[in-house]
mmCIF file of C-alpha atoms and ligand atoms in Angstrom:
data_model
loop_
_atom_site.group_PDB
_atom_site.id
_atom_site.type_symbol
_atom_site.label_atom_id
_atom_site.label_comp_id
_atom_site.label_asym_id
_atom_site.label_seq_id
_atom_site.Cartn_x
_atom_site.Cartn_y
_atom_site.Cartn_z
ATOM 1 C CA UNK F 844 -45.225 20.369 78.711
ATOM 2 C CA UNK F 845 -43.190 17.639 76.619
ATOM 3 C CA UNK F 846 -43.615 14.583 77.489
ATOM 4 C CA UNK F 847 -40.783 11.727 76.654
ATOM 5 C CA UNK F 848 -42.166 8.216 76.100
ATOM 6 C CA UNK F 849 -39.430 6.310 77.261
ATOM 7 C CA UNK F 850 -38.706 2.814 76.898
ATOM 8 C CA UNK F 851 -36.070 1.156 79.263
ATOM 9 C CA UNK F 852 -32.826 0.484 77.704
ATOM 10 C CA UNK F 853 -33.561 2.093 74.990
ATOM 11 C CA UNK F 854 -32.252 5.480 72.496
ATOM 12 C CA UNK F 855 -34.839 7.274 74.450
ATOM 13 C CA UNK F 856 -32.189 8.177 77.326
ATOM 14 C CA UNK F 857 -30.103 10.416 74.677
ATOM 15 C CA UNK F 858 -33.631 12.446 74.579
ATOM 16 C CA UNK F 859 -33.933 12.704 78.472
ATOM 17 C CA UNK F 860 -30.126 14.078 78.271
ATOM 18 C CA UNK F 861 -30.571 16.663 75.814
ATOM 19 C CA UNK F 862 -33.580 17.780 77.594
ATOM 20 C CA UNK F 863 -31.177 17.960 80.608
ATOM 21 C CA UNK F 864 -28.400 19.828 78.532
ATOM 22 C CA UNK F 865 -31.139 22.522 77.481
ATOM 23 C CA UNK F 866 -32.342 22.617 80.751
ATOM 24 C CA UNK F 867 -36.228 22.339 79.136
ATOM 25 C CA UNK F 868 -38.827 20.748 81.667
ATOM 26 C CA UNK F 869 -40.596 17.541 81.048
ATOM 27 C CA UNK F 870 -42.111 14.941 81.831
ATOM 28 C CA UNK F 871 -41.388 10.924 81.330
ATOM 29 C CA UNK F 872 -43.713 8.149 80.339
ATOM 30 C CA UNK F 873 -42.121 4.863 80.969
ATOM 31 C CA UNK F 874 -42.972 1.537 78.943
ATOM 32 C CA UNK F 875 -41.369 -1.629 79.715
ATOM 33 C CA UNK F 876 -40.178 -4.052 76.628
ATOM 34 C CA UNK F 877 -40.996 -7.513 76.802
ATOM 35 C CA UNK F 878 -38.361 -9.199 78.174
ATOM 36 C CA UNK F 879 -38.717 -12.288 75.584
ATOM 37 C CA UNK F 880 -39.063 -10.145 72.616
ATOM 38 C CA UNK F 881 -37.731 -7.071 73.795
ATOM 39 C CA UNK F 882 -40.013 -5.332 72.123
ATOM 40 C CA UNK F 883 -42.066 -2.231 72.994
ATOM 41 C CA UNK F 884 -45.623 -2.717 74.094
ATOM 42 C CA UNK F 885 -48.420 -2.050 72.240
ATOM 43 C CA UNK F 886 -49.482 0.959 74.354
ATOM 44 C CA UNK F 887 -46.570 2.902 72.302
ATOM 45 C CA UNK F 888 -48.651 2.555 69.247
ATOM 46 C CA UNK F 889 -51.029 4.876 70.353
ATOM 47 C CA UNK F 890 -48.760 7.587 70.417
ATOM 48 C CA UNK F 891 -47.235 6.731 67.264
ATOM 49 C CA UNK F 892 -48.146 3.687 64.778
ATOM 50 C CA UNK F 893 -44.612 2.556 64.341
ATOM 51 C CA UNK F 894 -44.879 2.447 68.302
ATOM 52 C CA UNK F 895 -40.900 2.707 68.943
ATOM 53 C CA UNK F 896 -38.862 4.964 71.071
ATOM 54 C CA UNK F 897 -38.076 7.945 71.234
ATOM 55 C CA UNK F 898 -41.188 9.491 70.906
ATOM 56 C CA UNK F 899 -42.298 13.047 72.389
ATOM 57 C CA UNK F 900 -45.006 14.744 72.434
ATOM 58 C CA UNK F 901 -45.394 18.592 73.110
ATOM 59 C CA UNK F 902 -48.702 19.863 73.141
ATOM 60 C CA UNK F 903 -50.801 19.037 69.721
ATOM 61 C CA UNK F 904 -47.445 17.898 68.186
ATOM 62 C CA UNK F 905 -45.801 14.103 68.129
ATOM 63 C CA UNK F 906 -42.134 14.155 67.070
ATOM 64 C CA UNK F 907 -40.479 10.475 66.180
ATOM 65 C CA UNK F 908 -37.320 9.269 65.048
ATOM 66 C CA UNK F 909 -34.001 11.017 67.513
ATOM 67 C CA UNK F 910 -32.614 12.663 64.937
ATOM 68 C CA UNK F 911 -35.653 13.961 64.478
ATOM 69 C CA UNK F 912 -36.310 14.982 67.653
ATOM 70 C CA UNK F 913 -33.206 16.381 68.079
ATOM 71 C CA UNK F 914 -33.641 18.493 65.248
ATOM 72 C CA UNK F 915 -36.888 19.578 66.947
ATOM 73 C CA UNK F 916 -36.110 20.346 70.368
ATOM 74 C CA UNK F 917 -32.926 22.520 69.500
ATOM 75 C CA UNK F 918 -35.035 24.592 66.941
ATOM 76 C CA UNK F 919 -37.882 25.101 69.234
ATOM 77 C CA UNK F 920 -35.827 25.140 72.509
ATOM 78 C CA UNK F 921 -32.517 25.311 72.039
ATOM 79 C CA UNK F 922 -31.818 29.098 71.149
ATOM 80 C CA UNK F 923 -29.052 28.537 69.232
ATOM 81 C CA UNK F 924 -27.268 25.960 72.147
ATOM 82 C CA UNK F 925 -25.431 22.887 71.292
ATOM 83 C CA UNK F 926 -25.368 23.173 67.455
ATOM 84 C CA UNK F 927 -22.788 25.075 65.831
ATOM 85 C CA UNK F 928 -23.703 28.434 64.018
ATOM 86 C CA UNK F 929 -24.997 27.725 60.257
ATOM 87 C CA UNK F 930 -22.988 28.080 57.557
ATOM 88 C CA UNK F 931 -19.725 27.048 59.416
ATOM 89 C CA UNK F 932 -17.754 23.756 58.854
ATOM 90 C CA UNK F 933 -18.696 22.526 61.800
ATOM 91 C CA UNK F 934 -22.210 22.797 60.889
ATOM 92 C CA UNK F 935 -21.832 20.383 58.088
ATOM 93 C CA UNK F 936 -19.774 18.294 60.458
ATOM 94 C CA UNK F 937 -22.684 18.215 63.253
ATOM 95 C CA UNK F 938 -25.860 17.212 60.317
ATOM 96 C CA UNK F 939 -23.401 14.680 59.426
ATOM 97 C CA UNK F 940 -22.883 12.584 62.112
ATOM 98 C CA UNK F 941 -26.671 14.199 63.701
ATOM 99 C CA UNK F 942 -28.008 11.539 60.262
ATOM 100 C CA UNK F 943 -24.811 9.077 60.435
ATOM 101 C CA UNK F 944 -26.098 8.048 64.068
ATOM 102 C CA UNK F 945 -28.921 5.993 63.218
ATOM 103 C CA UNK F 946 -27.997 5.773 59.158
ATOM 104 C CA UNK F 947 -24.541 4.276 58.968
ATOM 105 C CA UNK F 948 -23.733 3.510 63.004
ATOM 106 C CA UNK F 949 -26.273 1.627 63.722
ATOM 107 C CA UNK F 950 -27.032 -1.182 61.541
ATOM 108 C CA UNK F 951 -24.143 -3.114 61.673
ATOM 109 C CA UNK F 952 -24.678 -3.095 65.436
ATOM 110 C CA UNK F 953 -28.113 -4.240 65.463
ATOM 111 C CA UNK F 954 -27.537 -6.956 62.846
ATOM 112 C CA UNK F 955 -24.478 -8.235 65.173
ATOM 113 C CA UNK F 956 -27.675 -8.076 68.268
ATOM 114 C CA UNK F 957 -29.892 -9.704 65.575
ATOM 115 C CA UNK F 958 -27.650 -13.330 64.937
ATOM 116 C CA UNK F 959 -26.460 -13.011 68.420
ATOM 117 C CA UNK F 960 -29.566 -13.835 69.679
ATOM 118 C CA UNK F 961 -30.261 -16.541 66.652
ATOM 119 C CA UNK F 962 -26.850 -17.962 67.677
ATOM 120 C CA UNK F 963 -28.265 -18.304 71.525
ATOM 121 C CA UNK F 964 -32.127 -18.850 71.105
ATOM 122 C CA UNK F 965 -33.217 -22.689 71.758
ATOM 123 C CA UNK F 966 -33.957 -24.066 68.130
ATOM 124 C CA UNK F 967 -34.669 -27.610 67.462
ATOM 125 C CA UNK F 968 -31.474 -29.633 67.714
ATOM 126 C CA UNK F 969 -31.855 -30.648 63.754
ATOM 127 C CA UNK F 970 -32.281 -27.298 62.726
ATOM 128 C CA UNK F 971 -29.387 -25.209 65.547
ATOM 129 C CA UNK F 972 -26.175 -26.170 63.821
ATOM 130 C CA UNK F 973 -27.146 -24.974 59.790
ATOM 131 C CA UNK F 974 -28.733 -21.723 62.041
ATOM 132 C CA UNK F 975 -25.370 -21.143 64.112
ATOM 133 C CA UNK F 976 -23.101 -22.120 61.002
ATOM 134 C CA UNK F 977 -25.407 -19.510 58.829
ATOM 135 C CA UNK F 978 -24.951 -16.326 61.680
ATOM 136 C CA UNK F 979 -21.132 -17.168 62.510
ATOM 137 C CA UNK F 980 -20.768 -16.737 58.447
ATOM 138 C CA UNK F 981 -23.049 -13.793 58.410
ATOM 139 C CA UNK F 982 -20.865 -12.070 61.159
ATOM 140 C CA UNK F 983 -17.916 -12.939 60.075
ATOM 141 C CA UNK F 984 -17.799 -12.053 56.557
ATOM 142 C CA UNK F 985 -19.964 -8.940 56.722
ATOM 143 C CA UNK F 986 -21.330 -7.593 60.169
ATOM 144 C CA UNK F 987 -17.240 -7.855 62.136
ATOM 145 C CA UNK F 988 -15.869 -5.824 59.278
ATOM 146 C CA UNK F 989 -18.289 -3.729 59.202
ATOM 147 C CA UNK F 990 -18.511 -2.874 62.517
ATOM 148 C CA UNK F 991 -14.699 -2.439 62.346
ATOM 149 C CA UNK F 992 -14.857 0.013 59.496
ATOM 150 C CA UNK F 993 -17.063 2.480 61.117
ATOM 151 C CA UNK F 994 -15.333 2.105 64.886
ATOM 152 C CA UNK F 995 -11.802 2.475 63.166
ATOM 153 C CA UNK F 996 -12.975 5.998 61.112
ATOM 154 C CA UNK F 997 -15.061 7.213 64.139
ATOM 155 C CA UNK F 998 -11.823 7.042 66.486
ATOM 156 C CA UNK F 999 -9.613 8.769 63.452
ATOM 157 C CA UNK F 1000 -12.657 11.392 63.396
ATOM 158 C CA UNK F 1001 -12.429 12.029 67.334
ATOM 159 C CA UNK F 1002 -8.343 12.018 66.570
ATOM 160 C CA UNK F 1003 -9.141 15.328 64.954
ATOM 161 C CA UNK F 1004 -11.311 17.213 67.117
ATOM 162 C CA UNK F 1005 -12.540 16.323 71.049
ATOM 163 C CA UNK F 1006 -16.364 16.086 69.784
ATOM 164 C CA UNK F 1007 -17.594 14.809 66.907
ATOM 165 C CA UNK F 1008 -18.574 18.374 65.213
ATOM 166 C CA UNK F 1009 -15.355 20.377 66.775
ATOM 167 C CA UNK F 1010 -13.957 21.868 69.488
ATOM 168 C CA UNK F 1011 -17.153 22.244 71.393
ATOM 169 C CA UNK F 1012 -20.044 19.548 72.638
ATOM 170 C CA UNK F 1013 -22.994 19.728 70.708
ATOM 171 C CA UNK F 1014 -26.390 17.465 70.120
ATOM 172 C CA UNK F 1015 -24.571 15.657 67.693
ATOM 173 C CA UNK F 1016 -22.166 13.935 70.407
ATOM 174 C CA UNK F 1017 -25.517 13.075 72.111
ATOM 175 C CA UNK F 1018 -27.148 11.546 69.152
ATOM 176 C CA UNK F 1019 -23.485 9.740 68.534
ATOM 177 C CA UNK F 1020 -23.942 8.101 72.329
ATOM 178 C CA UNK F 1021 -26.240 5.577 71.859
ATOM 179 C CA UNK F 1022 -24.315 3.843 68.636
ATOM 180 C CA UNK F 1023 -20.593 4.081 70.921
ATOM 181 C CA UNK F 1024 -22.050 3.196 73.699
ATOM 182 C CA UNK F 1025 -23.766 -0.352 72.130
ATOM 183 C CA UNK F 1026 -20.204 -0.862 70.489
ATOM 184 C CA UNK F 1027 -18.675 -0.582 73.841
ATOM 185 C CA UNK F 1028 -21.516 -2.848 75.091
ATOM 186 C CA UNK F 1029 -21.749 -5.534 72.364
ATOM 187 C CA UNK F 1030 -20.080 -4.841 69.477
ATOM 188 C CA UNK F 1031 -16.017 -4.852 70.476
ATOM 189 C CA UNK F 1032 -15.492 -1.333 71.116
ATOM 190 C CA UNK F 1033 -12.372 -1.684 73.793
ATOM 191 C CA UNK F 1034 -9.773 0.405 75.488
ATOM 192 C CA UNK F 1035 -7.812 -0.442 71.896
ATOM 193 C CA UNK F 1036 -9.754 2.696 70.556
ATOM 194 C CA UNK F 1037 -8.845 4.818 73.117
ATOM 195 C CA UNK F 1038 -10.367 8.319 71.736
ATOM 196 C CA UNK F 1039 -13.914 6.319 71.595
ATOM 197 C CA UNK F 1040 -13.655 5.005 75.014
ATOM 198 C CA UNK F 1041 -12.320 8.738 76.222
ATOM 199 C CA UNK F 1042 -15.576 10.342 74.812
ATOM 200 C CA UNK F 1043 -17.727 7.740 76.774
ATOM 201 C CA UNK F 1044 -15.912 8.818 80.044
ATOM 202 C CA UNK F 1045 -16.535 12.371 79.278
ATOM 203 C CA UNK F 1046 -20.213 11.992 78.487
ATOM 204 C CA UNK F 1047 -20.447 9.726 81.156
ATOM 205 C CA UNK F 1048 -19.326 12.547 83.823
ATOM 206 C CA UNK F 1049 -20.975 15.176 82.482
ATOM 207 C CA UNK F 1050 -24.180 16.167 85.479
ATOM 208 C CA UNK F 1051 -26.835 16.027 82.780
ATOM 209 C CA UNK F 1052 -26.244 13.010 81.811
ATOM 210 C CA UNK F 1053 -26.413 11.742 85.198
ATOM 211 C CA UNK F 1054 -29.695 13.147 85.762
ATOM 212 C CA UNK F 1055 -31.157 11.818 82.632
ATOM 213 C CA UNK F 1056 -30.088 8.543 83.884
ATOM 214 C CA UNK F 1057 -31.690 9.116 87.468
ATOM 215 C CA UNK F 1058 -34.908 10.145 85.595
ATOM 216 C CA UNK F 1059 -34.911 7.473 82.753
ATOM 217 C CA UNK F 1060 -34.265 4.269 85.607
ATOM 218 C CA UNK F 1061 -31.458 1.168 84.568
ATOM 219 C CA UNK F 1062 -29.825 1.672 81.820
ATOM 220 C CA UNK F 1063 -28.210 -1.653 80.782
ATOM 221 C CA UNK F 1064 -26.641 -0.648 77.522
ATOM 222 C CA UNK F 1065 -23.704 0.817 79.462
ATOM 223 C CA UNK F 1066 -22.883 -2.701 80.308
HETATM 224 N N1 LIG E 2579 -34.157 5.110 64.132
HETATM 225 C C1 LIG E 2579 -35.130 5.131 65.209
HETATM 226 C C2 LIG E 2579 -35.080 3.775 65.901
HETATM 227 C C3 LIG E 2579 -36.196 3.604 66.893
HETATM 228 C C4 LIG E 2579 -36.100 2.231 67.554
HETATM 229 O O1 LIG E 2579 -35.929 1.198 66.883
HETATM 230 N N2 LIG E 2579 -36.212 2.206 68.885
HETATM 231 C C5 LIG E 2579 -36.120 0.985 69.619
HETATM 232 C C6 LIG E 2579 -35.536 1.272 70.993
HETATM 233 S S1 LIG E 2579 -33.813 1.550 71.001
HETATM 234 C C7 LIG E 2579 -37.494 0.397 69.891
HETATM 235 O O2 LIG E 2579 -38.443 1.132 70.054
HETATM 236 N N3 LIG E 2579 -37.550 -0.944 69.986
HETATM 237 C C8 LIG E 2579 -38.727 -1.627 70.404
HETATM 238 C C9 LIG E 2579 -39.571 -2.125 69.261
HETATM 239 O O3 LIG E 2579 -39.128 -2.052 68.081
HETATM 240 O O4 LIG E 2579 -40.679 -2.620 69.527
HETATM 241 C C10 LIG E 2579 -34.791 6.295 66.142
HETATM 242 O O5 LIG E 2579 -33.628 6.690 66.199
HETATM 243 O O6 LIG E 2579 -35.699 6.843 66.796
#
């Protein structure tokens, strides 16, 4: 049986829905982040030492890292479903965005979370305006046009094709979730990218991903 050690609010729920999508049976181990730190609790690290989320395990094995598990669960599971034939253009399309997920996507987004939360935390008075003036320069200059750049070429991308690999949904789109959906959350992605926001209404309505909501609990990322 694979079990998904799930932490609340977290990229774990794109592993509950592909689970759901391949209609595979498991089970979920929830772990609650701090809710000062937001971090995961230490019980994760027994599982694995980094002690983040996702992490499965299935049997003897321990699989971390999404893409990774998403590479592992299709293989093992998937029989071919939800990732387009090999040697096909849309092959190369779905490894792409499969690695730009968490290579490209993400850090902008969780550098913008990152001086957010320097911006808001209670600092000495002496010491809050240099720390403000220092993230509001950080953001500005680098993390905003960033986080523009990839949010303008992901909506010409989805101009081209309705999922990110093609004509046809595959685990890619589900790996892609998580980085859209903390855009749409925090990081300005509005109705004035209108192919972005269309995808998150189609994932949004599609069963399995309703289910994996019902059996991951709150999911505040979808703000
Ligand atoms: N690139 C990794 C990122 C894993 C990661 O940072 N997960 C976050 C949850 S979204 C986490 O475990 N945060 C809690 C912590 O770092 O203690 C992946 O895609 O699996």
């Amino acid at each position: 049986m694979i079990t998904v050690h799930h932490l609340n609010n977290s990229r774990s729920q794109r592993v509950l829905w592909l689970l759901e999508e391949l209609g595979v049976p498991y089970e979920v181990k929830c772990y609650e982040r701090d809710s000062a730190t937001m971090l995961a609790p230490v019980a994760l690290r027994a599982v694995h030492p980094l002690g983040k989320s996702p992490v499965i395990t299935d049997g003897a094995l321990t699989v971390a890292e999404s893409g990774a598990i998403v590479e592992y669960l299709t293989g093992r599971y998937g029989n071919g479903r939800l990732v387009p034939a090999e040697g096909t253009p849309e092959r190369l399309r779905y490894t792409y965005w499969l690695h730009y997920a968490e290579g490209s996507a993400m850090p902008p987004l969780l550098l913008k979370l990152v001086f957010d939360r320097i911006e808001s935390a209670p600092l000495p008075f002496f010491v809050r305006p240099f720390a403000r003036a220092i993230s509001r320069r950080a953001k500005s200059s680098f993390i905003g046009p960033q986080i523009k750049l990839h949010l303008d070429f992901m909506e010409g991308e989805l101009a081209k094709s309705e999922w990110f690999a093609g004509n046809d949904f595959t685990a890619a789109d589900i790996q892609m979730s998580f980085p859209l959906e903390a855009a749409a959350a925090r990081g300005g992605l509005d109705a004035s990218r209108p192919k972005l926001m269309a995808f998150l209404e189609r994932i949004h309505a599609r069963p399995d991903y309703q289910r994996a909501l019902e059996r991951g609990g709150m999911y505040e990322l979808l703000s």
